[in-house]
Structure formats: C-alpha cells, structure tokens
mmCIF file of C-alpha atoms in Angstrom:
data_model
loop_
_atom_site.group_PDB
_atom_site.id
_atom_site.type_symbol
_atom_site.label_atom_id
_atom_site.label_comp_id
_atom_site.label_asym_id
_atom_site.label_seq_id
_atom_site.Cartn_x
_atom_site.Cartn_y
_atom_site.Cartn_z
ATOM 1 C CA GLN A 1 0.000 0.000 0.000
ATOM 2 C CA ARG A 2 1.281 3.439 -0.890
ATOM 3 C CA GLY A 3 1.361 6.175 1.733
ATOM 4 C CA TYR A 4 0.719 9.875 1.317
ATOM 5 C CA VAL A 5 2.056 12.964 3.014
ATOM 6 C CA ILE A 6 -0.886 14.654 4.709
ATOM 7 C CA GLU A 7 1.023 17.102 6.958
ATOM 8 C CA LEU A 8 4.194 18.998 6.152
ATOM 9 C CA LYS A 9 5.567 21.119 8.980
ATOM 10 C CA LEU A 10 8.956 22.758 8.445
ATOM 11 C CA VAL A 11 8.613 25.454 11.098
ATOM 12 C CA ASN A 12 11.435 27.678 12.391
ATOM 13 C CA ASN A 13 14.258 26.698 10.075
ATOM 14 C CA ASN A 14 16.393 28.747 7.739
ATOM 15 C CA LEU A 15 14.688 27.605 4.559
ATOM 16 C CA LEU A 16 15.451 30.008 1.716
ATOM 17 C CA GLY A 17 13.986 30.706 -1.680
ATOM 18 C CA GLU A 18 10.547 31.056 -3.123
ATOM 19 C CA PHE A 19 7.370 29.256 -2.169
ATOM 20 C CA PRO A 20 7.921 25.696 -3.423
ATOM 21 C CA ASP A 21 5.986 24.987 -6.626
ATOM 22 C CA ASP A 22 6.625 21.292 -6.021
ATOM 23 C CA ALA A 23 4.310 21.431 -2.990
ATOM 24 C CA GLY A 24 1.503 20.986 -5.501
ATOM 25 C CA SER A 25 2.614 17.397 -6.100
ATOM 26 C CA LEU A 26 1.533 16.504 -2.539
ATOM 27 C CA LYS A 27 -2.062 16.013 -3.627
ATOM 28 C CA GLU A 28 -3.261 14.546 -0.309
ATOM 29 C CA LEU A 29 -1.691 17.325 1.783
ATOM 30 C CA GLU A 30 -4.047 18.644 4.473
ATOM 31 C CA VAL A 31 -1.654 20.839 6.495
ATOM 32 C CA LEU A 32 1.181 22.942 5.087
ATOM 33 C CA ASN A 33 3.111 24.860 7.745
ATOM 34 C CA LEU A 34 6.238 26.736 6.685
ATOM 35 C CA ASP A 35 6.156 29.340 9.477
ATOM 36 C CA GLN A 36 9.285 31.242 10.527
ATOM 37 C CA ASN A 37 11.598 30.634 7.607
ATOM 38 C CA LYS A 38 13.173 32.899 5.017
ATOM 39 C CA LEU A 39 10.882 32.231 2.088
ATOM 40 C CA SER A 40 10.414 35.073 -0.370
ATOM 41 C CA GLY A 41 8.507 35.872 -3.522
ATOM 42 C CA LEU A 42 4.889 35.160 -4.340
ATOM 43 C CA ILE A 43 2.578 32.524 -2.907
ATOM 44 C CA SER A 44 2.515 29.973 -5.722
ATOM 45 C CA GLU A 45 -0.940 29.752 -7.247
ATOM 46 C CA SER A 46 0.094 26.813 -9.426
ATOM 47 C CA ALA A 47 1.171 24.793 -6.369
ATOM 48 C CA LEU A 48 -1.934 25.638 -4.339
ATOM 49 C CA ASN A 49 -4.209 24.856 -7.263
ATOM 50 C CA HIS A 50 -3.366 21.141 -6.901
ATOM 51 C CA LEU A 51 -3.769 20.911 -3.126
ATOM 52 C CA GLU A 52 -7.446 19.979 -3.131
ATOM 53 C CA GLN A 53 -7.289 18.364 0.331
ATOM 54 C CA LEU A 54 -5.617 21.372 1.986
ATOM 55 C CA GLU A 55 -7.272 22.442 5.248
ATOM 56 C CA VAL A 56 -4.547 24.549 6.898
ATOM 57 C CA LEU A 57 -2.088 26.892 5.191
ATOM 58 C CA SER A 58 0.349 28.540 7.586
ATOM 59 C CA LEU A 59 3.175 30.663 6.199
ATOM 60 C CA ARG A 60 3.667 33.144 9.052
ATOM 61 C CA LYS A 61 6.864 35.136 9.503
ATOM 62 C CA ASN A 62 8.564 34.766 6.141
ATOM 63 C CA ASN A 63 9.215 37.444 3.539
ATOM 64 C CA LEU A 64 6.514 36.745 0.980
ATOM 65 C CA ASN A 65 5.140 39.532 -1.188
ATOM 66 C CA GLY A 66 2.517 40.169 -3.834
ATOM 67 C CA ASP A 67 -1.202 39.533 -3.725
ATOM 68 C CA ILE A 68 -2.983 36.875 -1.693
ATOM 69 C CA PRO A 69 -4.412 34.294 -4.149
ATOM 70 C CA PHE A 70 -8.028 34.476 -2.952
ATOM 71 C CA ARG A 71 -9.420 33.011 -6.182
ATOM 72 C CA ILE A 72 -7.347 29.843 -5.676
ATOM 73 C CA PHE A 73 -8.222 29.739 -1.968
ATOM 74 C CA SER A 74 -11.917 29.825 -2.868
ATOM 75 C CA LEU A 75 -11.459 26.707 -5.032
ATOM 76 C CA LEU A 76 -9.955 24.758 -2.119
ATOM 77 C CA THR A 77 -13.232 23.571 -0.625
ATOM 78 C CA LYS A 78 -11.684 22.065 2.518
ATOM 79 C CA LEU A 79 -9.574 25.114 3.430
ATOM 80 C CA ARG A 80 -10.326 26.154 7.032
ATOM 81 C CA GLU A 81 -7.305 28.135 8.215
ATOM 82 C CA VAL A 82 -5.147 30.741 6.456
ATOM 83 C CA TRP A 83 -2.214 32.146 8.470
ATOM 84 C CA LEU A 84 -0.239 34.765 6.497
ATOM 85 C CA SER A 85 0.931 37.232 9.143
ATOM 86 C CA GLU A 86 4.166 39.219 9.127
ATOM 87 C CA HIS A 87 5.070 39.448 5.443
ATOM 88 C CA GLN A 88 5.175 42.117 2.766
ATOM 89 C CA LEU A 89 1.900 41.039 1.161
ATOM 90 C CA THR A 90 0.153 43.758 -0.811
ATOM 91 C CA GLY A 91 -3.110 44.095 -2.651
ATOM 92 C CA ILE A 92 -6.631 43.916 -1.330
ATOM 93 C CA ILE A 93 -8.769 41.459 0.581
ATOM 94 C CA ASP A 94 -10.544 40.229 -2.523
ATOM 95 C CA HIS A 95 -14.309 39.603 -2.720
ATOM 96 C CA ASN A 96 -13.465 35.930 -3.423
ATOM 97 C CA MET A 97 -12.670 35.640 0.282
ATOM 98 C CA GLY A 98 -16.401 35.219 0.800
ATOM 99 C CA ASN A 99 -16.268 32.031 -1.286
ATOM 100 C CA ILE A 100 -13.918 30.215 1.125
ATOM 101 C CA SER A 101 -16.954 28.577 2.664
ATOM 102 C CA ASN A 102 -15.274 26.570 5.443
ATOM 103 C CA LEU A 103 -12.933 29.326 6.608
ATOM 104 C CA THR A 104 -12.608 29.517 10.401
ATOM 105 C CA HIS A 105 -9.274 31.349 10.809
ATOM 106 C CA PHE A 106 -7.951 34.217 8.710
ATOM 107 C CA ASP A 107 -4.793 35.985 9.894
ATOM 108 C CA VAL A 108 -3.007 38.546 7.708
ATOM 109 C CA TYR A 109 -1.704 40.702 10.555
ATOM 110 C CA HIS A 110 1.278 42.978 9.769
ATOM 111 C CA ASN A 111 1.304 43.169 5.991
ATOM 112 C CA LYS A 112 0.737 45.971 3.489
ATOM 113 C CA LEU A 113 -2.818 45.205 2.443
ATOM 114 C CA HIS A 114 -5.066 48.099 1.404
ATOM 115 C CA GLY A 115 -8.663 48.615 0.371
ATOM 116 C CA THR A 116 -11.717 47.678 2.398
ATOM 117 C CA ILE A 117 -13.111 44.571 4.054
ATOM 118 C CA PRO A 118 -15.365 43.078 1.363
ATOM 119 C CA VAL A 119 -19.068 42.730 2.104
ATOM 120 C CA THR A 120 -18.815 39.080 1.003
ATOM 121 C CA ILE A 121 -17.351 38.416 4.459
ATOM 122 C CA ALA A 122 -21.012 37.872 5.410
ATOM 123 C CA ASN A 123 -20.751 34.456 3.738
ATOM 124 C CA LEU A 124 -18.137 33.300 6.269
ATOM 125 C CA THR A 125 -20.513 32.146 8.978
ATOM 126 C CA LYS A 126 -17.929 29.696 10.406
ATOM 127 C CA LEU A 127 -15.281 32.407 10.900
ATOM 128 C CA GLU A 128 -13.810 32.423 14.415
ATOM 129 C CA VAL A 129 -10.566 34.395 13.984
ATOM 130 C CA PHE A 130 -10.279 37.511 11.803
ATOM 131 C CA SER A 131 -6.950 39.278 12.244
ATOM 132 C CA VAL A 132 -6.134 42.109 9.842
ATOM 133 C CA GLY A 133 -4.328 44.457 12.237
ATOM 134 C CA HIS A 134 -1.338 46.526 11.140
ATOM 135 C CA ASN A 135 -2.199 46.937 7.455
ATOM 136 C CA ASN A 136 -3.504 49.880 5.425
ATOM 137 C CA LEU A 137 -7.179 48.951 5.287
ATOM 138 C CA ARG A 138 -9.697 51.796 5.180
ATOM 139 C CA GLY A 139 -13.373 52.592 5.054
ATOM 140 C CA ALA A 140 -16.065 51.594 7.489
ATOM 141 C CA ILE A 141 -16.161 48.304 9.323
ATOM 142 C CA PRO A 142 -18.877 46.603 7.246
ATOM 143 C CA ASP A 143 -22.162 45.751 8.929
ATOM 144 C CA GLU A 144 -22.092 42.501 6.954
ATOM 145 C CA MET A 145 -19.512 41.243 9.449
ATOM 146 C CA GLN A 146 -22.267 40.703 11.989
ATOM 147 C CA ALA A 147 -23.096 37.492 10.106
ATOM 148 C CA CYS A 148 -19.788 36.160 11.475
ATOM 149 C CA HIS A 149 -21.446 35.384 14.801
ATOM 150 C CA ARG A 150 -18.861 32.728 15.752
ATOM 151 C CA LEU A 151 -16.012 35.253 16.006
ATOM 152 C CA THR A 152 -13.888 34.768 19.118
ATOM 153 C CA TYR A 153 -10.979 36.963 17.994
ATOM 154 C CA LEU A 154 -11.324 40.181 15.997
ATOM 155 C CA SER A 155 -8.245 42.328 15.392
ATOM 156 C CA LEU A 156 -8.653 45.453 13.266
ATOM 157 C CA TYR A 157 -6.129 47.759 14.933
ATOM 158 C CA ASP A 158 -3.569 50.017 13.232
ATOM 159 C CA ASN A 159 -5.440 50.515 9.970
ATOM 160 C CA LYS A 160 -7.314 53.500 8.580
ATOM 161 C CA PHE A 161 -10.883 52.507 9.377
ATOM 162 C CA GLU A 162 -13.328 55.346 9.877
ATOM 163 C CA GLY A 163 -16.827 55.946 11.106
ATOM 164 C CA GLU A 164 -18.467 54.728 14.278
ATOM 165 C CA VAL A 165 -17.848 51.488 16.103
ATOM 166 C CA PRO A 166 -20.725 49.299 14.901
ATOM 167 C CA ASN A 167 -23.245 48.355 17.588
ATOM 168 C CA TRP A 168 -23.292 44.741 16.436
ATOM 169 C CA ILE A 169 -19.712 44.254 17.698
ATOM 170 C CA MET A 170 -21.042 44.330 21.259
ATOM 171 C CA ASP A 171 -23.468 41.537 20.323
ATOM 172 C CA LEU A 172 -20.650 39.115 19.409
ATOM 173 C CA THR A 173 -20.855 37.000 22.536
ATOM 174 C CA GLY A 174 -17.721 34.982 21.728
ATOM 175 C CA LEU A 175 -15.351 37.970 21.848
#
C-alpha cells in the first residue's frame, strides 16, 4: 500500500527561496506549515491549485510579497485556516474571500494590504478568527460582518478605518 504525506511542517528553520511549486505534487496534503523561515517571492498559485485536500495553510513570519491568491483559496473547498501574518503582502482582501466557505481562521496581521473589508465576508458564517491588524485597510467596518457570529478573535487595529464602532460588535458573545 502506498502512503501519502498529509502534513508537512517545516517550522522555524532557515529555509530560503521562493514558495515551493513542487508542494503541488503533494495532492493529499491537508496541512502545510512553513512558518518562521526565510521564504520570499509570491505565494505559488500553481502549487496551491493542486492541493485539493488542503485544510490549513500557515506561512507566518517569512518574507513573501505580492497579492494573496483568494481566487485559488476559494477553489480549495476544505480550506479552514489561512495564516499569512508578518510578510510584505500587498493588494486587497478580494471579494473571493467570501467564497472560502469553510474558513474559520484568517490571519493577515502585519502586511501591506489596502482597500476595504469586502461585504462578502457575510458568507463566512464559520469564521472564528479575523486578524487584519497593522495593514492599510480603510473605510467603514462593514455591517455585513455581523453574520460572522462565531467570532472569538477580531483584530482590526492600526489601519485607517473610519466611522463609528458598529453596535453589532457588542453583540458578538464569543469575543
């Protein structure tokens, strides 16, 4: 019987180079954790496109840049957790985020993201962690976020949000 790699954790090493395109050959991979390395460049859409079993993607504390591939994420139907904090990621939080139907954890703290929180966040009814602090997001905190009633951690600090604190935030009993 042939075995498959379902978890790959190479945390806190000195791994260099770009996001490995070859990761896409691990078709049964459920957890990919490359936190705290020295990876650079873009998050490989071609590699992620083949990881249909992926549930957890954790790439914290590297030196990745470019846009977050939300369109690819939305095609990964089992994806639950996305951890992309402390990079140089740019771009926006794309409306396709709302299509990541099983998403429970989304952490993009300390990047260079701009734009607004998309109203499609209302589709993420399983969301428990939403951490977008220390970016360049702007606009109002969307009322559509109140559909995320399972939130236990909400971090919006050090952005350029404006307007009033929405009343619904006080109704999130899990915070």
